[in-house]
CSV table of C-alpha atoms and ligand atoms in Angstrom, one decimal:
chain,number,residue,atom,x,y,z
A,1,MET,CA,-62.8,155.7,90.4
A,2,GLY,CA,-65.2,157.2,92.9
A,3,VAL,CA,-64.8,160.9,93.6
A,4,LEU,CA,-64.5,162.1,97.2
A,5,ASN,CA,-64.3,165.9,97.2
A,6,VAL,CA,-63.4,167.3,100.6
A,7,THR,CA,-64.2,170.8,99.6
A,8,PRO,CA,-66.8,173.4,100.5
A,9,ASP,CA,-67.3,174.4,96.9
A,10,SER,CA,-66.9,171.6,94.3
A,11,PHE,CA,-69.4,171.8,91.5
A,12,SER,CA,-71.7,168.9,92.4
A,13,ASP,CA,-70.8,167.7,95.8
A,14,GLY,CA,-69.2,170.7,97.6
A,15,GLY,CA,-69.6,170.7,101.3
A,16,LEU,CA,-71.0,167.2,101.7
A,17,TYR,CA,-67.9,165.4,102.9
A,18,LEU,CA,-65.9,168.0,104.9
A,19,ASP,CA,-66.5,166.0,108.0
A,20,PRO,CA,-63.8,163.2,107.9
A,21,ASP,CA,-66.1,160.6,109.3
A,22,ARG,CA,-68.8,161.3,106.7
A,23,ALA,CA,-66.1,161.3,104.1
A,24,LEU,CA,-64.9,157.9,105.2
A,25,GLU,CA,-68.5,156.6,105.3
A,26,HIS,CA,-69.0,157.8,101.7
A,27,ALA,CA,-65.7,156.2,100.6
A,28,LEU,CA,-66.7,152.9,102.1
A,29,ALA,CA,-70.1,153.1,100.5
A,30,MET,CA,-68.5,153.7,97.1
A,31,GLU,CA,-66.1,150.8,97.7
A,32,ALA,CA,-69.1,148.5,98.5
A,33,GLU,CA,-70.8,149.7,95.3
A,34,GLY,CA,-67.9,148.6,93.2
A,35,ALA,CA,-65.4,151.5,93.1
A,36,GLY,CA,-61.9,150.2,92.4
A,37,ILE,CA,-60.2,153.5,93.4
A,38,ILE,CA,-61.3,156.4,95.7
A,39,ASP,CA,-60.1,159.8,94.5
A,40,VAL,CA,-59.6,162.3,97.4
A,41,GLY,CA,-59.5,166.0,96.5
A,42,GLY,CA,-59.1,169.1,98.7
A,43,GLU,CA,-59.0,171.8,96.0
A,44,SER,CA,-62.1,172.7,94.1
A,45,THR,CA,-61.6,172.9,90.3
A,46,ARG,CA,-65.1,174.0,89.3
A,47,PRO,CA,-64.9,176.1,86.1
A,48,VAL,CA,-66.4,179.3,87.4
A,49,GLY,CA,-65.3,180.8,90.7
A,50,ALA,CA,-63.1,178.1,92.1
A,51,ARG,CA,-61.4,179.6,95.1
A,52,ALA,CA,-57.6,179.0,95.3
A,53,VAL,CA,-56.6,177.4,98.5
A,54,SER,CA,-53.2,177.3,100.2
A,55,ALA,CA,-51.4,174.0,100.7
A,56,GLU,CA,-52.1,174.3,104.4
A,57,VAL,CA,-55.9,174.5,103.8
A,58,GLU,CA,-55.7,171.6,101.4
A,59,ILE,CA,-53.7,169.5,103.8
A,60,ALA,CA,-56.1,170.4,106.7
A,61,ARG,CA,-59.0,169.2,104.7
A,62,VAL,CA,-57.6,165.9,103.3
A,63,ARG,CA,-55.2,164.7,105.9
A,64,PRO,CA,-57.8,163.3,108.4
A,65,VAL,CA,-59.7,161.7,105.5
A,66,LEU,CA,-56.6,160.1,104.1
A,67,GLU,CA,-55.5,158.7,107.4
A,68,ARG,CA,-58.9,157.1,107.8
A,69,LEU,CA,-58.9,155.7,104.3
A,70,GLY,CA,-55.4,154.3,104.9
A,71,ARG,CA,-56.7,152.3,107.9
A,72,ARG,CA,-60.1,151.3,106.5
A,73,LEU,CA,-60.2,151.1,102.7
A,74,ARG,CA,-59.3,147.9,100.9
A,75,VAL,CA,-59.1,149.4,97.4
A,76,PRO,CA,-56.4,151.8,96.4
A,77,PHE,CA,-56.9,155.5,96.8
A,78,SER,CA,-55.6,158.5,94.9
A,79,ILE,CA,-54.9,162.1,95.8
A,80,ASP,CA,-56.3,164.7,93.5
A,81,THR,CA,-53.8,167.6,93.9
A,82,ARG,CA,-51.3,169.8,92.1
A,83,ARG,CA,-49.1,170.2,95.2
A,84,ALA,CA,-46.2,168.0,96.2
A,85,ALA,CA,-46.7,168.7,99.9
A,86,VAL,CA,-50.2,167.4,99.7
A,87,ALA,CA,-49.2,164.4,97.7
A,88,ARG,CA,-46.5,163.6,100.2
A,89,ILE,CA,-49.0,163.4,103.0
A,90,ALA,CA,-51.3,161.3,100.9
A,91,LEU,CA,-48.5,158.8,100.0
A,92,ASP,CA,-47.5,158.6,103.6
A,93,ALA,CA,-51.1,157.7,104.5
A,94,GLY,CA,-51.1,154.9,101.8
A,95,ALA,CA,-52.3,156.6,98.6
A,96,ALA,CA,-51.2,154.6,95.5
A,97,ILE,CA,-51.9,157.2,92.9
A,98,ILE,CA,-51.2,161.0,92.4
A,99,ASN,CA,-54.0,162.4,90.3
A,100,ASP,CA,-52.7,165.8,89.1
A,101,ILE,CA,-54.9,168.0,86.9
A,102,SER,CA,-51.7,169.9,85.9
A,103,ALA,CA,-50.0,166.7,84.7
A,104,LEU,CA,-47.2,167.2,87.3
A,105,GLY,CA,-46.5,170.6,85.9
A,106,PHE,CA,-47.7,173.0,88.5
A,107,ASP,CA,-45.3,172.2,91.4
A,108,ALA,CA,-41.7,171.6,90.4
A,109,ALA,CA,-41.3,169.2,93.3
A,110,MET,CA,-44.1,166.9,92.0
A,111,LEU,CA,-42.2,165.0,89.3
A,112,PRO,CA,-39.1,164.0,91.3
A,113,MET,CA,-41.3,163.0,94.2
A,114,ALA,CA,-43.6,160.9,92.1
A,115,ALA,CA,-40.6,159.2,90.5
A,116,ALA,CA,-39.0,158.5,93.9
A,117,ALA,CA,-42.2,157.2,95.4
A,118,GLY,CA,-42.8,154.8,92.6
A,119,CYS,CA,-46.6,155.5,92.8
A,120,ALA,CA,-48.9,155.7,89.8
A,121,VAL,CA,-49.7,159.1,88.3
A,122,VAL,CA,-52.6,160.5,86.4
A,123,LEU,CA,-51.5,163.1,83.9
A,124,MET,CA,-54.4,165.3,82.9
A,125,HIS,CA,-54.6,167.9,80.1
A,126,MET,CA,-55.6,171.4,81.1
A,127,ARG,CA,-54.7,174.9,80.1
A,128,GLY,CA,-54.4,177.8,82.5
A,129,GLY,CA,-55.4,177.2,86.1
A,130,PRO,CA,-58.7,176.0,87.8
A,131,ALA,CA,-60.0,179.5,87.9
A,132,ASP,CA,-59.3,180.6,84.3
A,133,HIS,CA,-59.0,177.6,82.1
A,134,ALA,CA,-62.3,178.4,80.2
A,135,ARG,CA,-60.5,181.3,78.6
A,136,HIS,CA,-58.0,178.9,77.0
A,137,ALA,CA,-60.5,176.8,75.1
A,138,ARG,CA,-59.1,177.4,71.6
A,139,TYR,CA,-57.6,174.6,69.5
A,140,ARG,CA,-56.7,174.0,65.9
A,141,ASP,CA,-57.3,170.2,66.4
A,142,VAL,CA,-58.2,169.5,70.0
A,143,VAL,CA,-57.6,165.7,69.8
A,144,ALA,CA,-54.2,166.1,68.3
A,145,GLN,CA,-53.2,168.9,70.6
A,146,VAL,CA,-54.4,167.1,73.8
A,147,GLY,CA,-52.6,164.0,72.6
A,148,GLU,CA,-49.4,165.9,71.9
A,149,PHE,CA,-49.5,167.4,75.4
A,150,LEU,CA,-50.2,164.1,77.1
A,151,ARG,CA,-47.4,162.5,75.2
A,152,ALA,CA,-45.0,165.3,76.1
A,153,ARG,CA,-45.9,165.1,79.8
A,154,ALA,CA,-45.6,161.3,79.8
A,155,ASP,CA,-42.1,161.7,78.2
A,156,ALA,CA,-41.2,164.2,80.9
A,157,ALA,CA,-42.4,161.9,83.6
A,158,ILE,CA,-40.4,159.0,82.2
A,159,ALA,CA,-37.3,161.2,81.8
A,160,ALA,CA,-37.7,162.1,85.5
A,161,GLY,CA,-37.8,158.4,86.5
A,162,VAL,CA,-41.5,157.5,86.5
A,163,ARG,CA,-41.9,154.0,85.1
A,164,PRO,CA,-44.1,153.9,82.0
A,165,ALA,CA,-46.3,151.3,83.5
A,166,ARG,CA,-47.2,153.7,86.3
A,167,ILE,CA,-48.6,156.4,83.8
A,168,ILE,CA,-52.3,157.0,83.2
A,169,VAL,CA,-53.4,159.8,80.9
A,170,ASP,CA,-56.6,161.9,80.9
A,171,PRO,CA,-57.8,164.3,78.2
A,172,GLY,CA,-59.3,166.5,81.0
A,173,PHE,CA,-63.0,166.8,80.0
A,174,GLY,CA,-64.3,170.2,80.8
A,175,PHE,CA,-60.9,171.7,81.5
A,176,ALA,CA,-60.2,174.5,78.9
A,177,LYS,CA,-62.7,172.9,76.6
A,178,THR,CA,-66.1,173.9,75.2
A,179,ALA,CA,-68.9,171.3,74.8
A,180,ARG,CA,-67.8,170.8,71.2
A,181,HIS,CA,-64.2,170.1,72.2
A,182,ASN,CA,-65.4,167.6,74.8
A,183,LEU,CA,-67.5,165.8,72.1
A,184,GLU,CA,-64.5,165.9,69.6
A,185,LEU,CA,-62.3,164.3,72.3
A,186,MET,CA,-64.9,161.6,72.9
A,187,GLY,CA,-64.9,161.0,69.1
A,188,GLY,CA,-61.1,160.9,69.1
A,189,LEU,CA,-60.6,158.8,72.2
A,190,SER,CA,-59.0,156.0,70.3
A,191,ARG,CA,-56.2,158.4,69.3
A,192,ILE,CA,-55.6,159.2,73.0
A,193,CYS,CA,-55.7,155.5,73.8
A,194,ALA,CA,-53.1,155.0,71.0
A,195,LEU,CA,-50.6,156.8,73.1
A,196,GLY,CA,-50.2,153.4,74.8
A,197,TYR,CA,-51.2,154.4,78.4
A,198,PRO,CA,-54.4,153.6,80.2
A,199,VAL,CA,-56.9,156.4,79.7
A,200,LEU,CA,-59.0,157.9,82.5
A,201,VAL,CA,-62.2,159.8,81.6
A,202,GLY,CA,-63.8,162.2,84.0
A,203,ALA,CA,-67.1,163.4,82.6
A,204,SER,CA,-69.3,162.8,85.6
A,205,ARG,CA,-71.9,165.6,86.0
A,206,LYS,CA,-69.8,168.0,84.0
A,207,ARG,CA,-71.3,171.0,82.3
A,208,PHE,CA,-71.2,169.6,78.8
A,209,VAL,CA,-73.3,166.7,80.0
A,210,ARG,CA,-75.8,169.1,81.6
A,211,THR,CA,-75.9,171.2,78.5
A,212,ILE,CA,-76.5,168.3,76.1
A,213,ALA,CA,-78.4,165.7,78.2
A,214,GLY,CA,-80.3,168.2,80.4
A,215,GLY,CA,-79.9,169.5,83.9
A,216,SER,CA,-82.3,167.4,86.0
A,217,ALA,CA,-80.7,164.8,88.3
A,218,ILE,CA,-81.9,161.9,86.1
A,219,GLU,CA,-80.8,163.6,82.9
A,220,VAL,CA,-77.4,164.3,84.3
A,221,ALA,CA,-77.1,160.7,85.6
A,222,TYR,CA,-78.1,159.1,82.3
A,223,GLY,CA,-75.9,161.6,80.4
A,224,THR,CA,-73.0,160.7,82.5
A,225,ALA,CA,-73.7,157.0,82.0
A,226,ALA,CA,-73.9,157.5,78.2
A,227,VAL,CA,-70.5,159.2,78.1
A,228,ASN,CA,-69.0,156.5,80.4
A,229,THR,CA,-70.4,153.7,78.2
A,230,LEU,CA,-69.0,155.1,75.0
A,231,ALA,CA,-65.7,155.9,76.8
A,232,LEU,CA,-65.3,152.3,77.9
A,233,ALA,CA,-66.3,151.0,74.5
A,234,GLY,CA,-63.8,153.4,73.0
A,235,GLY,CA,-61.0,152.1,75.1
A,236,ALA,CA,-60.9,154.1,78.3
A,237,SER,CA,-59.7,152.1,81.3
A,238,ILE,CA,-60.9,154.2,84.2
A,239,ILE,CA,-64.0,156.3,84.6
A,240,ARG,CA,-64.0,158.9,87.3
A,241,VAL,CA,-67.6,159.3,88.8
A,242,HIS,CA,-69.5,160.7,91.7
A,243,GLU,CA,-71.9,157.7,91.8
A,244,ALA,CA,-70.2,154.4,92.0
A,245,ALA,CA,-73.2,152.1,91.7
A,246,PRO,CA,-74.4,153.1,88.2
A,247,ALA,CA,-70.8,153.3,87.0
A,248,ALA,CA,-70.2,149.8,88.2
A,249,ALA,CA,-73.3,148.6,86.4
A,250,VAL,CA,-72.1,150.3,83.2
A,251,ILE,CA,-68.7,148.6,83.5
A,252,ARG,CA,-70.3,145.2,84.1
A,253,MET,CA,-72.5,145.6,81.1
A,254,VAL,CA,-69.8,146.9,78.7
A,255,VAL,CA,-67.4,144.2,79.8
A,256,ALA,CA,-69.9,141.5,79.2
A,257,ILE,CA,-70.8,142.8,75.7
A,258,VAL,CA,-67.2,143.5,74.7
A,259,ALA,CA,-66.2,140.0,75.9
A,260,ARG,CA,-68.7,138.6,73.3
A,261,GLY,CA,-67.1,140.6,70.5
A,262,GLY,CA,-69.6,143.6,70.5
A,263,PRO,CA,-70.6,146.2,69.9
B,301,LIG,N1,-62.2,166.5,87.1
B,301,LIG,C1,-62.3,167.2,88.3
B,301,LIG,C2,-61.4,167.1,89.3
B,301,LIG,N2,-60.3,166.3,89.1
B,301,LIG,N3,-59.1,164.7,87.8
B,301,LIG,C3,-59.0,164.0,86.7
B,301,LIG,N4,-58.0,163.2,86.5
B,301,LIG,N5,-59.9,164.1,85.7
B,301,LIG,C4,-61.0,164.9,85.8
B,301,LIG,O1,-61.8,165.0,84.8
B,301,LIG,C5,-61.2,165.7,87.0
B,301,LIG,C6,-60.2,165.5,88.0
B,301,LIG,C7,-63.5,168.2,88.5
B,301,LIG,O2,-64.6,167.5,88.8
B,301,LIG,P1,-65.3,167.5,90.2
B,301,LIG,O3,-65.3,168.9,90.8
B,301,LIG,O4,-66.7,167.0,89.9
B,301,LIG,O5,-64.5,166.5,91.1
């Protein structure tokens, strides 16, 4: 899953793709590099100082990009939003997936709309909102509690009419989690996979990677690749990344090794 942030202030790529034609160009480049999904977002969720935007602003940012993707992209695309009004526009433009960092819990209209649309949904674990989730990073057993949350949200989605085969779950790396929590979630990824849904891991360029691997561009890139390699080996089905080419190389390598019975 290649990230296409149409925001002025996202953590690592803010402001780069506000122009819809540049955004399309980047999406097509990621597709050519091997991205199987393009994830379009118009709301920054950076941990410190993310500015809340209205649905109107979010729509104004993403609509021209979504319309271009609907016409030009061959791979499916997702909309990274917590708002049903934004998701509606994306679905109308051809989006196949709603990627909701609030696990369809922020906007009451989201669940019924996703169920009626029959699209796939990414249910991500977070606590609090984009601006204050860091304050909520306290757990008794982070793997168990994230797993319980994801199971409950999946159950709620199914009760609302979302088909189980349409559900993807995501532990929400970096959202209301310290570096230690992120590492524990990596260690316990098989327990998240055991929920029975495809698991998405979004660790690309996140702060815990910078903290541990180092903050230079090459350290962040290799740190991201290391997390993604272990996530795939641990059972993840989708890795959400800013750079499609190295992620595609990681996938090719892991798939080849796992097909031979390793590691
Ligand atoms: N991370 C960000 C935004 N959206 N969606 C999912 N499903 N999982 C994530 O980990 C996730 C997300 C924040 O990262 P960015 O600002 O670099 O896009």
